[in-house]
Coordinates of C-alpha atoms and ligand atoms in Angstrom, one line a residue:
X600 CA -11.6 65.3 -75.1
X601 CA -12.0 68.9 -74.5
X602 CA -11.0 69.8 -77.8
X603 CA -13.1 67.2 -79.2
X604 CA -16.1 68.6 -77.4
X605 CA -15.3 71.8 -78.3
X606 CA -15.1 71.6 -81.7
X607 CA -18.1 69.6 -82.1
X608 CA -19.9 72.6 -80.4
X609 CA -18.4 74.8 -82.8
X610 CA -19.6 73.4 -85.4
X611 CA -23.3 73.2 -84.2
X612 CA -23.1 76.5 -83.5
X613 CA -22.0 77.4 -86.9
X614 CA -24.5 75.4 -89.1
X615 CA -27.3 76.8 -86.6
X616 CA -26.6 80.4 -87.5
X617 CA -26.6 79.8 -91.2
X618 CA -30.0 78.0 -91.0
X619 CA -32.8 78.3 -89.0
X620 CA -32.6 75.6 -86.0
X621 CA -34.0 72.5 -87.3
X622 CA -32.8 69.1 -86.9
X623 CA -33.1 67.3 -90.2
X624 CA -29.5 65.9 -91.2
X625 CA -28.3 63.0 -89.5
X626 CA -25.1 65.3 -88.4
X627 CA -27.4 67.6 -86.8
X628 CA -28.9 64.8 -85.0
X629 CA -25.6 63.3 -83.9
X630 CA -24.7 67.0 -82.7
X631 CA -27.6 67.3 -80.4
X632 CA -27.2 63.3 -79.1
X633 CA -23.4 64.2 -78.2
X634 CA -24.4 67.8 -76.5
X635 CA -26.9 65.8 -74.7
X636 CA -24.2 63.2 -73.8
X637 CA -21.9 66.2 -72.5
X638 CA -24.9 68.0 -71.0
X639 CA -25.5 65.0 -68.8
X640 CA -21.9 64.1 -68.0
X641 CA -21.5 68.1 -66.7
X642 CA -24.6 67.8 -64.8
X643 CA -23.6 64.3 -63.0
X644 CA -20.2 65.6 -62.6
X645 CA -21.4 69.0 -60.7
X646 CA -23.4 66.1 -58.7
X647 CA -20.2 64.2 -57.7
X648 CA -18.4 67.7 -56.5
X649 CA -21.3 68.4 -54.0
X650 CA -19.8 65.7 -52.0
X651 CA -17.3 67.9 -50.1
X652 CA -13.7 66.8 -50.7
X653 CA -11.7 65.7 -47.4
X654 CA -10.0 68.9 -45.8
X655 CA -6.8 67.1 -45.7
X656 CA -5.0 63.9 -46.7
X657 CA -2.6 62.6 -44.0
X658 CA 0.0 59.6 -44.9
X659 CA 2.0 57.0 -42.8
X660 CA 3.9 54.4 -44.2
X661 CA 7.6 53.9 -46.2
X662 CA 9.0 55.1 -49.5
X663 CA 6.0 54.6 -51.8
X664 CA 4.6 57.6 -49.8
X665 CA 7.8 59.2 -48.4
X666 CA 8.2 62.8 -49.6
X667 CA 11.1 63.9 -48.1
X668 CA 11.0 62.8 -44.1
X669 CA 14.0 60.9 -44.3
X670 CA 16.0 63.8 -45.9
X671 CA 15.8 65.3 -42.4
X672 CA 17.0 62.5 -40.4
X673 CA 20.2 60.3 -40.3
X674 CA 19.5 57.0 -42.2
X675 CA 21.1 55.3 -45.4
X676 CA 17.9 55.2 -47.2
X677 CA 17.8 58.7 -48.7
X678 CA 17.3 59.9 -52.6
X679 CA 17.8 63.6 -52.3
X680 CA 19.7 63.2 -55.2
X681 CA 19.9 62.9 -58.9
X682 CA 18.5 61.3 -60.9
X683 CA 15.5 60.9 -58.4
X684 CA 13.3 63.3 -59.5
X685 CA 14.2 63.9 -63.0
X686 CA 10.5 64.2 -63.8
X687 CA 9.3 65.9 -60.9
X688 CA 8.7 69.9 -61.5
X689 CA 12.0 71.6 -61.9
X690 CA 13.5 68.3 -61.8
X691 CA 14.0 68.6 -57.9
X692 CA 15.2 65.4 -55.9
X693 CA 12.9 66.1 -53.1
X694 CA 13.7 62.6 -51.5
X695 CA 10.3 61.0 -53.5
X696 CA 11.6 57.4 -54.0
X697 CA 10.8 57.7 -57.8
X698 CA 11.5 60.0 -60.8
X699 CA 8.7 62.0 -60.2
X700 CA 5.4 62.3 -58.2
X701 CA 4.1 59.4 -55.7
X702 CA 1.0 57.6 -55.0
X703 CA 0.5 60.1 -52.0
X704 CA 0.4 63.1 -54.5
X705 CA -1.7 61.4 -56.7
X706 CA -4.2 60.5 -54.8
X707 CA -4.6 64.1 -53.1
X708 CA -4.8 65.7 -56.6
X709 CA -7.4 63.1 -57.4
X710 CA -9.6 63.9 -54.3
X711 CA -9.3 67.9 -55.0
X712 CA -7.1 68.4 -51.8
X713 CA -3.6 69.5 -53.4
X714 CA -1.2 68.5 -55.9
X715 CA 1.8 67.4 -53.6
X716 CA 1.6 66.2 -50.1
X717 CA 4.7 67.6 -48.4
X718 CA 6.9 66.0 -45.6
X719 CA 6.0 66.7 -42.6
X720 CA 9.9 67.3 -42.0
X721 CA 12.8 69.1 -43.1
X722 CA 10.9 71.8 -44.7
X723 CA 8.8 74.8 -43.4
X724 CA 5.3 74.0 -44.1
X725 CA 2.9 76.9 -44.6
X726 CA -0.2 76.8 -42.7
X727 CA -2.4 75.8 -45.6
X728 CA 0.0 72.8 -46.3
X729 CA -0.6 72.0 -42.5
X730 CA -4.4 72.3 -42.9
X731 CA -4.6 70.2 -46.0
X732 CA -2.3 67.2 -44.7
X733 CA 1.3 66.3 -44.4
X734 CA 2.8 62.7 -44.8
X735 CA 5.1 60.9 -41.9
X736 CA 6.2 58.2 -44.0
X737 CA 9.8 57.3 -44.0
X738 CA 11.6 55.0 -46.5
X739 CA 12.3 51.7 -45.1
X740 CA 10.2 51.6 -42.6
X741 CA 7.9 48.4 -41.7
X742 CA 5.1 47.5 -39.1
X743 CA 7.5 45.2 -37.4
X744 CA 9.8 47.9 -35.6
X745 CA 13.2 46.2 -36.7
X746 CA 12.3 47.1 -40.2
X747 CA 13.1 50.7 -39.4
X748 CA 16.0 49.9 -37.1
X749 CA 17.7 48.3 -39.9
X750 CA 17.9 51.2 -42.0
X751 CA 17.3 53.9 -39.0
X752 CA 13.8 55.0 -41.0
X753 CA 11.1 56.4 -38.9
X754 CA 9.1 53.8 -37.3
X755 CA 5.3 53.8 -37.1
X756 CA 4.9 54.1 -33.9
X757 CA 7.1 57.8 -34.0
X758 CA 5.2 58.4 -37.1
X759 CA 2.4 58.2 -34.7
X760 CA 4.1 60.6 -32.4
X761 CA 4.8 63.4 -35.0
X762 CA 0.9 62.7 -35.9
X763 CA 0.6 64.1 -32.2
X764 CA 2.5 67.0 -32.8
X765 CA 1.0 67.8 -35.7
X766 CA -2.2 68.1 -34.2
X767 CA -1.2 70.2 -31.6
X768 CA 0.1 72.5 -34.5
X769 CA -3.1 72.4 -36.1
X770 CA -4.7 73.1 -32.7
X771 CA -2.6 76.5 -32.6
X772 CA -3.0 77.6 -36.0
X773 CA -7.3 76.7 -36.1
X774 CA -8.2 76.2 -32.9
X775 CA -9.9 73.1 -31.1
X776 CA -13.0 72.6 -32.8
X777 CA -11.6 73.2 -36.3
X778 CA -9.0 70.4 -35.6
X779 CA -11.2 68.1 -34.3
X780 CA -13.2 68.4 -37.4
X781 CA -10.4 68.3 -39.6
X782 CA -8.8 65.4 -38.0
X783 CA -12.3 63.3 -38.0
X784 CA -13.2 64.3 -41.6
X785 CA -9.6 63.6 -43.3
X786 CA -8.7 61.1 -45.7
X787 CA -5.9 58.4 -43.9
X788 CA -3.4 56.4 -46.1
X789 CA -1.1 53.9 -44.9
X790 CA 1.1 52.2 -46.9
X791 CA 4.1 49.8 -45.6
X792 CA 4.8 46.3 -44.8
X793 CA 6.8 45.5 -48.2
X794 CA 10.2 45.9 -46.2
X795 CA 9.0 43.6 -43.9
X796 CA 8.9 41.2 -45.5
X797 CA 11.3 41.4 -48.8
X798 CA 13.6 42.8 -46.5
X799 CA 13.6 41.8 -42.8
X800 CA 12.4 38.4 -43.2
X801 CA 13.7 37.4 -46.6
X802 CA 17.2 39.1 -46.7
X803 CA 18.3 39.5 -43.0
X804 CA 18.5 36.4 -40.5
X805 CA 17.2 38.1 -37.6
X806 CA 13.3 37.2 -37.7
X807 CA 13.8 34.1 -39.3
X808 CA 15.7 32.8 -36.5
X809 CA 12.6 33.4 -34.5
X810 CA 9.7 33.0 -36.7
X811 CA 8.3 30.9 -39.5
X812 CA 7.1 32.5 -42.2
X813 CA 2.9 32.1 -41.1
X814 CA 4.0 33.4 -37.5
X815 CA 6.0 36.1 -38.8
X816 CA 3.1 37.1 -41.0
X817 CA 1.0 36.8 -38.0
X818 CA 3.2 39.1 -36.1
X819 CA 3.4 42.0 -38.9
X820 CA -0.2 41.8 -39.2
X821 CA -0.8 42.3 -35.5
X822 CA 1.3 45.0 -35.2
X823 CA -0.5 46.7 -38.3
X824 CA -3.6 46.4 -36.6
X825 CA -1.9 47.8 -33.3
X826 CA -0.9 50.9 -35.4
X827 CA -4.5 51.3 -36.9
X828 CA -6.2 50.9 -33.7
X829 CA -4.1 53.7 -32.2
X830 CA -4.7 55.5 -35.5
X831 CA -8.3 55.6 -34.7
X832 CA -8.2 56.5 -31.0
X833 CA -6.1 59.5 -32.2
X834 CA -9.1 60.7 -34.1
X835 CA -9.0 59.0 -37.7
X836 CA -12.2 57.4 -39.1
X837 CA -11.6 57.0 -43.0
X838 CA -8.2 54.8 -43.6
X839 CA -7.0 53.5 -46.8
X840 CA -4.6 50.7 -46.0
X841 CA -3.0 49.1 -48.7
X842 CA -1.4 45.5 -49.1
X843 CA 1.9 44.5 -50.4
X844 CA 3.0 44.5 -54.1
X845 CA 4.6 41.2 -55.7
X846 CA 7.7 41.8 -54.0
X847 CA 9.0 38.5 -55.5
X848 CA 8.8 40.4 -58.7
X849 CA 10.7 43.6 -57.9
X850 CA 14.1 43.9 -59.6
X851 CA 16.1 43.7 -56.3
X852 CA 14.5 40.4 -55.3
X853 CA 14.8 39.1 -58.6
X854 CA 18.4 39.7 -58.2
X855 CA 18.8 38.3 -54.9
X856 CA 16.8 35.4 -55.1
X857 CA 15.4 34.8 -58.6
X858 CA 18.2 32.5 -60.0
X859 CA 20.5 33.4 -63.1
X860 CA 17.3 34.2 -65.2
X861 CA 16.5 36.8 -62.4
X862 CA 12.8 35.6 -62.2
X863 CA 10.0 36.6 -59.8
X864 CA 10.7 34.7 -56.6
X865 CA 7.6 32.5 -56.1
X866 CA 8.0 32.1 -52.4
X867 CA 7.9 35.6 -51.7
X868 CA 5.0 36.4 -53.9
X869 CA 3.1 33.7 -52.1
X870 CA 3.9 35.2 -49.1
X871 CA 2.5 38.1 -50.2
X872 CA -0.4 36.9 -51.2
X873 CA -1.1 35.3 -47.7
X874 CA -0.1 38.6 -46.0
X875 CA -2.5 40.3 -47.9
X876 CA -5.4 38.2 -47.3
X877 CA -4.7 38.1 -43.4
X878 CA -4.3 42.0 -43.4
X879 CA -7.5 42.5 -45.7
X880 CA -9.3 40.1 -42.8
X881 CA -8.1 41.9 -40.1
X882 CA -8.7 45.5 -41.4
X883 CA -12.3 44.4 -42.4
X884 CA -12.9 43.2 -38.7
X885 CA -11.6 46.8 -37.9
X886 CA -13.7 48.2 -40.1
X887 CA -16.6 46.4 -38.5
X888 CA -15.5 47.1 -34.7
X889 CA -14.2 50.4 -34.4
X890 CA -17.3 52.9 -34.3
X891 CA -17.5 55.1 -36.9
X892 CA -14.7 54.2 -38.8
X893 CA -14.6 53.4 -42.2
X894 CA -11.2 51.6 -43.3
X895 CA -10.7 50.0 -46.5
X896 CA -7.9 47.4 -47.7
X897 CA -6.6 48.2 -50.8
X898 CA -5.0 45.6 -53.2
X899 CA -2.1 47.1 -54.8
X900 CA -0.6 43.3 -55.6
X901 CA -3.1 42.2 -58.5
X902 CA -2.9 45.5 -60.6
X903 CA 0.8 45.5 -60.6
X904 CA 1.4 41.7 -61.2
X905 CA -1.0 42.5 -64.0
X906 CA 1.5 45.2 -65.2
X907 CA 4.4 42.6 -64.6
X908 CA 2.6 40.0 -66.8
X909 CA 1.0 41.7 -69.5
X910 CA 3.2 44.7 -70.0
X911 CA 2.3 45.3 -73.5
X912 CA -1.0 46.3 -72.5
X913 CA 0.6 49.5 -71.0
X914 CA 3.1 50.2 -73.3
X915 CA 5.8 48.9 -70.8
X916 CA 8.9 47.0 -72.4
X917 CA 11.0 46.4 -69.4
X918 CA 9.8 45.0 -66.2
X919 CA 12.6 43.4 -64.6
X920 CA 15.3 46.3 -64.4
X921 CA 14.8 49.5 -62.9
X922 CA 15.5 52.4 -65.1
X923 CA 18.6 53.6 -62.8
X924 CA 21.8 52.2 -63.8
X925 CA 22.2 48.7 -64.9
X926 CA 18.8 48.3 -63.0
X927 CA 19.8 45.3 -61.4
X928 CA 21.1 46.6 -57.9
X929 CA 20.8 50.4 -58.2
X930 CA 18.4 51.9 -55.1
X931 CA 18.9 55.2 -53.2
X932 CA 22.5 56.0 -52.6
X933 CA 23.8 53.4 -55.4
X934 CA 21.2 55.3 -57.7
X935 CA 23.2 58.1 -58.4
X936 CA 24.0 60.5 -61.5
X937 CA 27.8 59.4 -61.1
X938 CA 27.7 55.7 -61.6
X939 CA 24.4 55.1 -62.5
X940 CA 22.7 57.6 -64.2
X941 CA 19.0 57.1 -65.8
X942 CA 17.9 55.1 -68.5
X943 CA 16.9 56.8 -72.1
X944 CA 13.2 56.0 -71.8
X945 CA 12.0 55.8 -68.6
X946 CA 8.5 55.6 -69.9
X947 CA 9.1 51.9 -71.2
X948 CA 9.9 51.2 -67.5
X949 CA 7.8 49.7 -64.6
X950 CA 10.6 50.2 -62.0
X951 CA 12.3 53.2 -61.7
X952 CA 15.1 51.9 -59.4
X953 CA 15.3 48.3 -58.0
X954 CA 12.5 48.6 -55.6
X955 CA 10.1 51.5 -56.6
X956 CA 8.1 52.1 -59.7
X957 CA 8.2 54.6 -61.9
X958 CA 6.0 57.9 -61.9
X959 CA 4.2 56.2 -65.1
X960 CA 4.0 52.7 -63.4
X961 CA 2.2 54.5 -60.0
X962 CA -0.3 56.6 -62.4
X963 CA -1.3 53.7 -64.1
X964 CA -1.7 51.8 -60.5
X965 CA -3.6 54.7 -58.9
X966 CA -5.8 55.3 -61.8
X967 CA -7.2 51.7 -61.5
X968 CA -7.3 51.9 -57.8
X969 CA -9.1 55.1 -57.9
X970 CA -11.9 53.3 -59.9
X971 CA -11.8 50.3 -57.9
X972 CA -12.4 51.8 -54.8
X973 CA -14.3 54.9 -55.8
X974 CA -17.1 54.2 -53.4
X975 CA -14.9 54.3 -50.6
X976 CA -13.3 57.5 -52.1
X977 CA -16.1 59.7 -52.8
Ligands
NAG2109 C1 -17.3 49.5 -43.1 O1 -18.0 50.0 -42.0 C2 -19.2 51.0 -42.4 C3 -19.8 51.4 -41.3 O2 -19.1 51.7 -40.0 C4 -20.0 50.1 -43.3 O3 -21.0 51.2 -44.4 C5 -19.3 49.8 -44.7 O4 -20.1 49.1 -45.6 C6 -18.1 49.0 -44.3 N1 -17.1 48.5 -45.2 C7 -17.2 47.2 -46.0 C8 -16.3 46.7 -46.7 O5 -17.6 46.0 -45.3

């Protein structure tokens, strides 16, 4: 885009230097028109940049937004080894559950905050890191406390404890007043719930013994609501709450329950639709009842399902297998450079391993969502 603009401008100048500045030819009129459009676009974008970016992006949730917290704890859900991170800067396996950046990084960049949201645990964070936000997310967790217990991830309530500790660190750095201002003006992002349904409910027997599907969904939505209310009471005011993806189409679930053809599991997708609808209603209710809060439910299901159903529109050719190894079962420890190296062309895959999208799929998803929820994000 930039190059096109520049060359048109260049041509405009050259022709003006040879002749008096009269606009007679069609080309000249066209150039003036294009310049006008560019000028307007620039005016608009400088208008937009007048809305101040939130000072920080603060993230809670599971592997979709865990930049490496799990590196610092004892858990099976780790991926700080190649080929994870093969397309990340420096090919580092940071603990992100993908081949490159993850949604929290992308959103922080698009909000103009920073390029990467670091993990709160496991690395030495600079003052700047702390002031502009961190992620407490932990791969394998869910709103259901049993979900994190099953893989020893950091539970959502423990993530809130870490958030309290983080607030105290901010106070030491920036003082009470500035901390309160950062906490109340920041953007918060909460993404979890996939593992509650896909793992805890459908794959292990524990919860199915106690709950039928509708009552389990109700239980998870109530847990989500308690989490969000507590987050509000700790000072958060602007919160993005993501729903879950079409979990029946995750390569792992195709393998486990999709039959010999590894089809999308209809029941699981239906469960995701019901869950998303219930969660969305609850988020709307919280938005209306928690004074001064702005909370939005973000639908990832529709966009991801469209990518899976119409891969050609996005340049994908492989929708049912992860890029790692055979793509049928590899995730975390089983996705490793010794027994399961990365595929040839990751850009053709929606999924990186059997649970997590590739960086490219995440980018497409986030671009769509940024457009769809523009008014909230600006
Ligand atoms: C959420 O609440 C705010 C007021 O706090 C309101 O401006 C906004 O429209 C609400 N959002 C929705 C989707 O109802």
